[in-house]
PDB file of C-alpha atoms in Angstrom:
ATOM      1  CA  UNK A   1     -29.932  75.012 -72.257  1.00  0.00           C
ATOM      2  CA  UNK A   2     -29.156  75.882 -75.968  1.00  0.00           C
ATOM      3  CA  UNK A   3     -31.122  78.794 -75.809  1.00  0.00           C
ATOM      4  CA  UNK A   4     -29.149  79.862 -72.485  1.00  0.00           C
ATOM      5  CA  UNK A   5     -25.751  79.342 -74.356  1.00  0.00           C
ATOM      6  CA  UNK A   6     -26.826  81.186 -77.064  1.00  0.00           C
ATOM      7  CA  UNK A   7     -27.871  84.213 -74.917  1.00  0.00           C
ATOM      8  CA  UNK A   8     -25.694  84.502 -72.182  1.00  0.00           C
ATOM      9  CA  UNK A   9     -22.511  86.382 -72.050  1.00  0.00           C
ATOM     10  CA  UNK A  10     -20.010  83.683 -73.170  1.00  0.00           C
ATOM     11  CA  UNK A  11     -17.598  83.991 -69.876  1.00  0.00           C
ATOM     12  CA  UNK A  12     -20.637  83.137 -67.885  1.00  0.00           C
ATOM     13  CA  UNK A  13     -21.108  79.852 -69.862  1.00  0.00           C
ATOM     14  CA  UNK A  14     -17.515  79.058 -69.634  1.00  0.00           C
ATOM     15  CA  UNK A  15     -17.265  79.880 -65.884  1.00  0.00           C
ATOM     16  CA  UNK A  16     -20.183  77.262 -65.186  1.00  0.00           C
ATOM     17  CA  UNK A  17     -18.544  74.627 -67.356  1.00  0.00           C
ATOM     18  CA  UNK A  18     -15.096  75.202 -65.773  1.00  0.00           C
ATOM     19  CA  UNK A  19     -16.912  74.843 -62.291  1.00  0.00           C
ATOM     20  CA  UNK A  20     -18.675  71.666 -63.149  1.00  0.00           C
ATOM     21  CA  UNK A  21     -15.641  70.148 -64.449  1.00  0.00           C
ATOM     22  CA  UNK A  22     -13.747  70.853 -61.515  1.00  0.00           C
ATOM     23  CA  UNK A  23     -16.349  69.477 -59.113  1.00  0.00           C
ATOM     24  CA  UNK A  24     -16.889  66.134 -61.237  1.00  0.00           C
ATOM     25  CA  UNK A  25     -13.581  65.619 -62.703  1.00  0.00           C
ATOM     26  CA  UNK A  26     -12.119  65.272 -66.250  1.00  0.00           C
ATOM     27  CA  UNK A  27     -11.937  61.428 -66.533  1.00  0.00           C
ATOM     28  CA  UNK A  28     -12.994  60.632 -70.196  1.00  0.00           C
ATOM     29  CA  UNK A  29     -16.530  58.784 -69.721  1.00  0.00           C
ATOM     30  CA  UNK A  30     -15.758  56.631 -72.887  1.00  0.00           C
ATOM     31  CA  UNK A  31     -12.804  54.746 -70.788  1.00  0.00           C
ATOM     32  CA  UNK A  32     -14.042  55.426 -67.321  1.00  0.00           C
ATOM     33  CA  UNK A  33     -17.586  54.580 -65.805  1.00  0.00           C
ATOM     34  CA  UNK A  34     -17.598  56.588 -62.733  1.00  0.00           C
ATOM     35  CA  UNK A  35     -20.662  55.829 -60.675  1.00  0.00           C
ATOM     36  CA  UNK A  36     -21.449  58.366 -57.489  1.00  0.00           C
ATOM     37  CA  UNK A  37     -23.669  57.063 -54.659  1.00  0.00           C
ATOM     38  CA  UNK A  38     -25.014  59.441 -51.816  1.00  0.00           C
ATOM     39  CA  UNK A  39     -28.102  59.916 -49.472  1.00  0.00           C
ATOM     40  CA  UNK A  40     -30.619  62.171 -50.625  1.00  0.00           C
ATOM     41  CA  UNK A  41     -29.621  64.945 -47.987  1.00  0.00           C
ATOM     42  CA  UNK A  42     -25.983  65.176 -49.227  1.00  0.00           C
ATOM     43  CA  UNK A  43     -27.092  65.359 -52.858  1.00  0.00           C
ATOM     44  CA  UNK A  44     -29.665  68.096 -51.587  1.00  0.00           C
ATOM     45  CA  UNK A  45     -27.032  70.055 -50.115  1.00  0.00           C
ATOM     46  CA  UNK A  46     -24.683  69.798 -53.216  1.00  0.00           C
ATOM     47  CA  UNK A  47     -27.780  70.956 -55.430  1.00  0.00           C
ATOM     48  CA  UNK A  48     -28.559  74.159 -53.323  1.00  0.00           C
ATOM     49  CA  UNK A  49     -24.891  74.694 -53.218  1.00  0.00           C
ATOM     50  CA  UNK A  50     -24.721  74.773 -57.063  1.00  0.00           C
ATOM     51  CA  UNK A  51     -27.801  77.073 -57.557  1.00  0.00           C
ATOM     52  CA  UNK A  52     -26.363  79.238 -55.387  1.00  0.00           C
ATOM     53  CA  UNK A  53     -23.405  79.280 -57.372  1.00  0.00           C
ATOM     54  CA  UNK A  54     -25.372  80.270 -60.370  1.00  0.00           C
ATOM     55  CA  UNK A  55     -27.031  82.935 -58.132  1.00  0.00           C
ATOM     56  CA  UNK A  56     -23.628  84.309 -57.602  1.00  0.00           C
ATOM     57  CA  UNK A  57     -22.331  84.185 -61.205  1.00  0.00           C
ATOM     58  CA  UNK A  58     -25.109  86.405 -61.938  1.00  0.00           C
ATOM     59  CA  UNK A  59     -24.567  88.834 -59.250  1.00  0.00           C
ATOM     60  CA  UNK A  60     -20.859  88.897 -60.151  1.00  0.00           C
ATOM     61  CA  UNK A  61     -21.776  89.703 -63.675  1.00  0.00           C
ATOM     62  CA  UNK A  62     -23.762  92.485 -62.527  1.00  0.00           C
ATOM     63  CA  UNK A  63     -20.960  93.917 -60.418  1.00  0.00           C
ATOM     64  CA  UNK A  64     -18.371  93.461 -63.071  1.00  0.00           C
ATOM     65  CA  UNK A  65     -20.333  95.193 -65.880  1.00  0.00           C
ATOM     66  CA  UNK A  66     -21.178  97.969 -63.735  1.00  0.00           C
ATOM     67  CA  UNK A  67     -17.401  98.437 -62.684  1.00  0.00           C
ATOM     68  CA  UNK A  68     -16.207  98.420 -66.090  1.00  0.00           C
ATOM     69  CA  UNK A  69     -19.057 100.930 -66.977  1.00  0.00           C
ATOM     70  CA  UNK A  70     -17.714 103.410 -64.212  1.00  0.00           C
ATOM     71  CA  UNK A  71     -13.908 102.724 -65.532  1.00  0.00           C
ATOM     72  CA  UNK A  72     -15.050 103.790 -69.015  1.00  0.00           C
ATOM     73  CA  UNK A  73     -17.044 106.597 -67.846  1.00  0.00           C
ATOM     74  CA  UNK A  74     -14.134 107.694 -65.782  1.00  0.00           C
ATOM     75  CA  UNK A  75     -11.862 108.290 -68.983  1.00  0.00           C
ATOM     76  CA  UNK A  76     -14.186 110.125 -71.513  1.00  0.00           C
ATOM     77  CA  UNK A  77     -11.428 113.021 -72.080  1.00  0.00           C
ATOM     78  CA  UNK A  78      -8.634 110.323 -72.969  1.00  0.00           C
ATOM     79  CA  UNK A  79     -11.123 108.495 -75.249  1.00  0.00           C
ATOM     80  CA  UNK A  80     -12.217 111.493 -77.188  1.00  0.00           C
ATOM     81  CA  UNK A  81      -8.295 112.501 -77.254  1.00  0.00           C
ATOM     82  CA  UNK A  82      -7.744 109.110 -79.137  1.00  0.00           C
ATOM     83  CA  UNK A  83     -10.295 109.665 -81.496  1.00  0.00           C
ATOM     84  CA  UNK A  84      -9.010 112.821 -82.491  1.00  0.00           C
ATOM     85  CA  UNK A  85      -5.248 111.375 -82.948  1.00  0.00           C
ATOM     86  CA  UNK A  86      -4.169 111.317 -86.673  1.00  0.00           C
ATOM     87  CA  UNK A  87      -2.763 108.053 -88.144  1.00  0.00           C
ATOM     88  CA  UNK A  88       0.596 108.236 -88.056  1.00  0.00           C
ATOM     89  CA  UNK A  89       3.296 106.142 -90.425  1.00  0.00           C
ATOM     90  CA  UNK A  90       6.072 104.376 -88.625  1.00  0.00           C
ATOM     91  CA  UNK A  91       8.613 106.323 -87.036  1.00  0.00           C
ATOM     92  CA  UNK A  92      11.405 106.086 -89.818  1.00  0.00           C
ATOM     93  CA  UNK A  93       8.649 108.078 -91.861  1.00  0.00           C
ATOM     94  CA  UNK A  94       8.202 110.999 -89.525  1.00  0.00           C
ATOM     95  CA  UNK A  95       9.846 114.282 -90.187  1.00  0.00           C
ATOM     96  CA  UNK A  96      11.973 114.324 -87.147  1.00  0.00           C
ATOM     97  CA  UNK A  97      15.514 115.550 -86.649  1.00  0.00           C
ATOM     98  CA  UNK A  98      17.846 115.758 -83.799  1.00  0.00           C
ATOM     99  CA  UNK A  99      19.046 113.669 -80.845  1.00  0.00           C
ATOM    100  CA  UNK A 100      17.320 112.297 -77.501  1.00  0.00           C
ATOM    101  CA  UNK A 101      19.194 111.796 -74.338  1.00  0.00           C
ATOM    102  CA  UNK A 102      18.095 108.867 -72.340  1.00  0.00           C
ATOM    103  CA  UNK A 103      19.719 107.315 -69.202  1.00  0.00           C
ATOM    104  CA  UNK A 104      21.717 104.228 -69.148  1.00  0.00           C
ATOM    105  CA  UNK A 105      21.905 102.779 -65.733  1.00  0.00           C
ATOM    106  CA  UNK A 106      25.447 101.687 -66.206  1.00  0.00           C
ATOM    107  CA  UNK A 107      27.132 104.489 -68.191  1.00  0.00           C
ATOM    108  CA  UNK A 108      24.694 107.294 -67.515  1.00  0.00           C
ATOM    109  CA  UNK A 109      23.121 109.881 -70.067  1.00  0.00           C
ATOM    110  CA  UNK A 110      23.496 108.876 -73.796  1.00  0.00           C
ATOM    111  CA  UNK A 111      22.541 110.122 -76.792  1.00  0.00           C
ATOM    112  CA  UNK A 112      20.528 108.694 -79.586  1.00  0.00           C
ATOM    113  CA  UNK A 113      19.305 109.772 -82.664  1.00  0.00           C
ATOM    114  CA  UNK A 114      15.484 110.840 -82.534  1.00  0.00           C
ATOM    115  CA  UNK A 115      14.381 108.725 -85.189  1.00  0.00           C
ATOM    116  CA  UNK A 116      15.959 105.596 -83.746  1.00  0.00           C
ATOM    117  CA  UNK A 117      14.586 106.267 -80.347  1.00  0.00           C
ATOM    118  CA  UNK A 118      11.013 106.523 -82.069  1.00  0.00           C
ATOM    119  CA  UNK A 119      11.887 102.998 -83.749  1.00  0.00           C
ATOM    120  CA  UNK A 120      12.770 101.479 -80.192  1.00  0.00           C
ATOM    121  CA  UNK A 121       9.760 103.061 -78.737  1.00  0.00           C
ATOM    122  CA  UNK A 122       7.337 101.440 -81.273  1.00  0.00           C
ATOM    123  CA  UNK A 123       9.181  98.124 -81.328  1.00  0.00           C
ATOM    124  CA  UNK A 124       8.564  97.950 -77.503  1.00  0.00           C
ATOM    125  CA  UNK A 125       4.753  98.967 -77.753  1.00  0.00           C
ATOM    126  CA  UNK A 126       4.330  96.352 -80.439  1.00  0.00           C
ATOM    127  CA  UNK A 127       5.785  93.698 -78.190  1.00  0.00           C
ATOM    128  CA  UNK A 128       3.561  94.781 -75.282  1.00  0.00           C
ATOM    129  CA  UNK A 129       0.629  94.547 -77.516  1.00  0.00           C
ATOM    130  CA  UNK A 130       1.596  91.074 -78.244  1.00  0.00           C
ATOM    131  CA  UNK A 131       1.985  90.043 -74.974  1.00  0.00           C
ATOM    132  CA  UNK A 132      -1.406  91.324 -74.179  1.00  0.00           C
ATOM    133  CA  UNK A 133      -2.884  89.540 -77.051  1.00  0.00           C
ATOM    134  CA  UNK A 134      -1.147  86.150 -75.923  1.00  0.00           C
ATOM    135  CA  UNK A 135      -2.538  86.649 -72.379  1.00  0.00           C
ATOM    136  CA  UNK A 136      -5.964  87.111 -73.835  1.00  0.00           C
ATOM    137  CA  UNK A 137      -5.739  83.941 -75.937  1.00  0.00           C
ATOM    138  CA  UNK A 138      -4.341  82.026 -73.079  1.00  0.00           C
ATOM    139  CA  UNK A 139      -8.153  81.566 -72.135  1.00  0.00           C
ATOM    140  CA  UNK A 140      -8.529  83.398 -68.853  1.00  0.00           C
ATOM    141  CA  UNK A 141     -12.124  83.906 -67.917  1.00  0.00           C
ATOM    142  CA  UNK A 142     -12.766  87.494 -67.054  1.00  0.00           C
ATOM    143  CA  UNK A 143     -15.586  86.769 -64.731  1.00  0.00           C
ATOM    144  CA  UNK A 144     -13.477  83.972 -62.944  1.00  0.00           C
ATOM    145  CA  UNK A 145     -10.736  86.361 -62.526  1.00  0.00           C
ATOM    146  CA  UNK A 146     -12.731  88.882 -60.948  1.00  0.00           C
ATOM    147  CA  UNK A 147     -14.164  86.486 -58.519  1.00  0.00           C
ATOM    148  CA  UNK A 148     -10.624  85.578 -57.548  1.00  0.00           C
ATOM    149  CA  UNK A 149      -9.739  88.982 -56.801  1.00  0.00           C
ATOM    150  CA  UNK A 150     -12.406  89.450 -54.185  1.00  0.00           C
ATOM    151  CA  UNK A 151     -11.779  89.615 -50.614  1.00  0.00           C
ATOM    152  CA  UNK A 152     -13.727  86.745 -48.881  1.00  0.00           C
ATOM    153  CA  UNK A 153     -16.140  89.045 -47.242  1.00  0.00           C
ATOM    154  CA  UNK A 154     -16.983  90.588 -50.661  1.00  0.00           C
ATOM    155  CA  UNK A 155     -17.180  87.112 -52.239  1.00  0.00           C
ATOM    156  CA  UNK A 156     -19.505  86.125 -49.305  1.00  0.00           C
ATOM    157  CA  UNK A 157     -21.703  89.242 -50.127  1.00  0.00           C
ATOM    158  CA  UNK A 158     -22.857  87.653 -53.545  1.00  0.00           C
ATOM    159  CA  UNK A 159     -24.722  85.070 -51.977  1.00  0.00           C
ATOM    160  CA  UNK A 160     -25.569  86.193 -48.486  1.00  0.00           C
ATOM    161  CA  UNK A 161     -27.777  89.168 -50.404  1.00  0.00           C
ATOM    162  CA  UNK A 162     -30.312  86.376 -51.714  1.00  0.00           C
ATOM    163  CA  UNK A 163     -33.696  87.296 -49.826  1.00  0.00           C
ATOM    164  CA  UNK A 164     -36.019  84.604 -47.775  1.00  0.00           C
ATOM    165  CA  UNK A 165     -38.083  83.904 -51.012  1.00  0.00           C
ATOM    166  CA  UNK A 166     -34.997  82.797 -52.962  1.00  0.00           C
ATOM    167  CA  UNK A 167     -33.880  80.352 -50.345  1.00  0.00           C
ATOM    168  CA  UNK A 168     -37.271  79.188 -49.844  1.00  0.00           C
ATOM    169  CA  UNK A 169     -38.318  78.565 -53.489  1.00  0.00           C
ATOM    170  CA  UNK A 170     -34.866  77.044 -54.281  1.00  0.00           C
ATOM    171  CA  UNK A 171     -35.079  74.362 -51.256  1.00  0.00           C
ATOM    172  CA  UNK A 172     -38.867  73.428 -52.250  1.00  0.00           C
ATOM    173  CA  UNK A 173     -37.377  73.240 -55.739  1.00  0.00           C
ATOM    174  CA  UNK A 174     -34.705  70.777 -54.896  1.00  0.00           C
ATOM    175  CA  UNK A 175     -37.183  68.718 -52.594  1.00  0.00           C
ATOM    176  CA  UNK A 176     -39.453  68.520 -55.659  1.00  0.00           C
ATOM    177  CA  UNK A 177     -36.735  67.284 -57.817  1.00  0.00           C
ATOM    178  CA  UNK A 178     -35.730  64.684 -55.187  1.00  0.00           C
ATOM    179  CA  UNK A 179     -39.218  63.512 -54.406  1.00  0.00           C
ATOM    180  CA  UNK A 180     -38.197  63.205 -50.750  1.00  0.00           C
ATOM    181  CA  UNK A 181     -39.514  65.412 -48.226  1.00  0.00           C
ATOM    182  CA  UNK A 182     -39.108  63.594 -44.623  1.00  0.00           C
ATOM    183  CA  UNK A 183     -36.238  64.113 -42.571  1.00  0.00           C
ATOM    184  CA  UNK A 184     -35.522  60.336 -42.066  1.00  0.00           C
ATOM    185  CA  UNK A 185     -36.110  59.800 -45.925  1.00  0.00           C
ATOM    186  CA  UNK A 186     -33.455  62.600 -46.632  1.00  0.00           C
ATOM    187  CA  UNK A 187     -30.864  60.408 -44.420  1.00  0.00           C
ATOM    188  CA  UNK A 188     -31.766  56.990 -45.536  1.00  0.00           C
ATOM    189  CA  UNK A 189     -32.842  57.495 -49.356  1.00  0.00           C
ATOM    190  CA  UNK A 190     -29.911  56.405 -51.370  1.00  0.00           C
ATOM    191  CA  UNK A 191     -29.289  57.954 -55.085  1.00  0.00           C
ATOM    192  CA  UNK A 192     -26.877  56.545 -57.626  1.00  0.00           C
ATOM    193  CA  UNK A 193     -25.977  58.078 -60.853  1.00  0.00           C
ATOM    194  CA  UNK A 194     -23.121  58.352 -63.207  1.00  0.00           C
ATOM    195  CA  UNK A 195     -20.776  61.147 -63.588  1.00  0.00           C
ATOM    196  CA  UNK A 196     -21.703  62.471 -66.665  1.00  0.00           C
ATOM    197  CA  UNK A 197     -25.551  62.458 -65.493  1.00  0.00           C
ATOM    198  CA  UNK A 198     -24.609  64.389 -62.371  1.00  0.00           C
ATOM    199  CA  UNK A 199     -22.615  66.822 -64.180  1.00  0.00           C
ATOM    200  CA  UNK A 200     -25.398  67.625 -66.616  1.00  0.00           C
ATOM    201  CA  UNK A 201     -27.688  67.893 -63.465  1.00  0.00           C
ATOM    202  CA  UNK A 202     -25.363  70.357 -61.625  1.00  0.00           C
ATOM    203  CA  UNK A 203     -24.661  72.548 -64.721  1.00  0.00           C
ATOM    204  CA  UNK A 204     -28.593  72.780 -65.338  1.00  0.00           C
ATOM    205  CA  UNK A 205     -29.041  73.789 -61.728  1.00  0.00           C
ATOM    206  CA  UNK A 206     -26.280  76.281 -61.911  1.00  0.00           C
ATOM    207  CA  UNK A 207     -28.141  77.851 -65.152  1.00  0.00           C
ATOM    208  CA  UNK A 208     -31.690  77.776 -63.230  1.00  0.00           C
ATOM    209  CA  UNK A 209     -29.714  79.360 -59.800  1.00  0.00           C
ATOM    210  CA  UNK A 210     -28.464  82.170 -62.504  1.00  0.00           C
ATOM    211  CA  UNK A 211     -31.738  82.775 -63.868  1.00  0.00           C
ATOM    212  CA  UNK A 212     -33.281  83.172 -60.099  1.00  0.00           C
ATOM    213  CA  UNK A 213     -31.231  86.251 -59.740  1.00  0.00           C
ATOM    214  CA  UNK A 214     -33.053  87.566 -62.778  1.00  0.00           C
ATOM    215  CA  UNK A 215     -36.621  86.755 -61.029  1.00  0.00           C
ATOM    216  CA  UNK A 216     -35.512  88.159 -57.996  1.00  0.00           C
ATOM    217  CA  UNK A 217     -34.657  91.467 -59.327  1.00  0.00           C
ATOM    218  CA  UNK A 218     -37.740  91.639 -61.344  1.00  0.00           C
ATOM    219  CA  UNK A 219     -39.782  90.796 -58.338  1.00  0.00           C
ATOM    220  CA  UNK A 220     -37.916  93.558 -56.020  1.00  0.00           C
ATOM    221  CA  UNK A 221     -38.619  96.243 -58.725  1.00  0.00           C
ATOM    222  CA  UNK A 222     -42.272  95.076 -58.670  1.00  0.00           C
ATOM    223  CA  UNK A 223     -42.351  95.667 -54.801  1.00  0.00           C
ATOM    224  CA  UNK A 224     -40.554  99.049 -55.084  1.00  0.00           C
ATOM    225  CA  UNK A 225     -42.450 100.237 -57.977  1.00  0.00           C
ATOM    226  CA  UNK A 226     -45.702  98.471 -57.301  1.00  0.00           C
ATOM    227  CA  UNK A 227     -48.132  98.649 -54.693  1.00  0.00           C
ATOM    228  CA  UNK A 228     -48.042  95.080 -53.531  1.00  0.00           C
ATOM    229  CA  UNK A 229     -50.680  93.981 -50.669  1.00  0.00           C
ATOM    230  CA  UNK A 230     -49.479  92.303 -47.523  1.00  0.00           C
ATOM    231  CA  UNK A 231     -51.380  89.136 -48.603  1.00  0.00           C
ATOM    232  CA  UNK A 232     -49.491  89.179 -51.958  1.00  0.00           C
ATOM    233  CA  UNK A 233     -46.210  89.655 -49.950  1.00  0.00           C
ATOM    234  CA  UNK A 234     -46.978  86.712 -47.690  1.00  0.00           C
ATOM    235  CA  UNK A 235     -47.092  84.415 -50.853  1.00  0.00           C
ATOM    236  CA  UNK A 236     -44.462  85.962 -52.601  1.00  0.00           C
ATOM    237  CA  UNK A 237     -41.842  82.938 -52.408  1.00  0.00           C
ATOM    238  CA  UNK A 238     -44.659  80.832 -54.231  1.00  0.00           C
ATOM    239  CA  UNK A 239     -44.707  83.434 -56.980  1.00  0.00           C
ATOM    240  CA  UNK A 240     -40.990  83.006 -57.010  1.00  0.00           C
ATOM    241  CA  UNK A 241     -41.063  79.305 -56.947  1.00  0.00           C
ATOM    242  CA  UNK A 242     -43.631  79.108 -59.848  1.00  0.00           C
ATOM    243  CA  UNK A 243     -41.217  81.294 -61.866  1.00  0.00           C
ATOM    244  CA  UNK A 244     -38.397  79.057 -60.997  1.00  0.00           C
ATOM    245  CA  UNK A 245     -40.455  75.863 -61.998  1.00  0.00           C
ATOM    246  CA  UNK A 246     -41.029  77.642 -65.363  1.00  0.00           C
ATOM    247  CA  UNK A 247     -37.716  78.856 -65.930  1.00  0.00           C
ATOM    248  CA  UNK A 248     -36.165  75.350 -65.123  1.00  0.00           C
ATOM    249  CA  UNK A 249     -38.968  73.832 -67.726  1.00  0.00           C
ATOM    250  CA  UNK A 250     -37.714  76.170 -70.397  1.00  0.00           C
ATOM    251  CA  UNK A 251     -34.082  75.174 -69.917  1.00  0.00           C
ATOM    252  CA  UNK A 252     -34.641  71.640 -70.019  1.00  0.00           C
TER     253      UNK A 252
END
């Protein structure tokens, strides 16, 4: 887990922590001993949902980074112009003379000294920059804000793209974790845990789900670029499952 925290984008790590906190609650464990009891079937559904959330975060990160790259590529000229701009001193030191006419909503056009007008503009820009800095300092998570901005269908697309191999591998992984397989056992087997333990489990599963998307991308590339036989394609979910097990073990 420590390795993931070091390597993953900070906004992804923060988004996962916020999501788990919202699910479990924020009562301090040193003062409140919260115990959660449920049957295996409900826990399995929660575990699958959390893994899919991690999968969704990775997909959202892909799209957000692509969107940002396209936005930057669309403004190459503006960036070059900005590089070529000389560094100017504050407005009062500019060799400017004359007057500027600006519009007043009450009195109409009014004249103002050009140097004074530049000072006003620079003060306004400085205030806007300060506001942007304060907004960034407020701790808004870019990834979560991006997800909030998506339409419901676009949000659904982030998880509906998961292939059959992914879904089958996740479900098999969850059944192995629960050590319960039969439908009757799933409905009757009771699990009890503390809130901190459940939070750690959900966070770990979210990271595993995030990593599964990387595995799926690699497998898809192998299918496209390689000459995978039909026999191999039939057991591709098993390869996915084995990769998932290895990834989960590394994250422990």
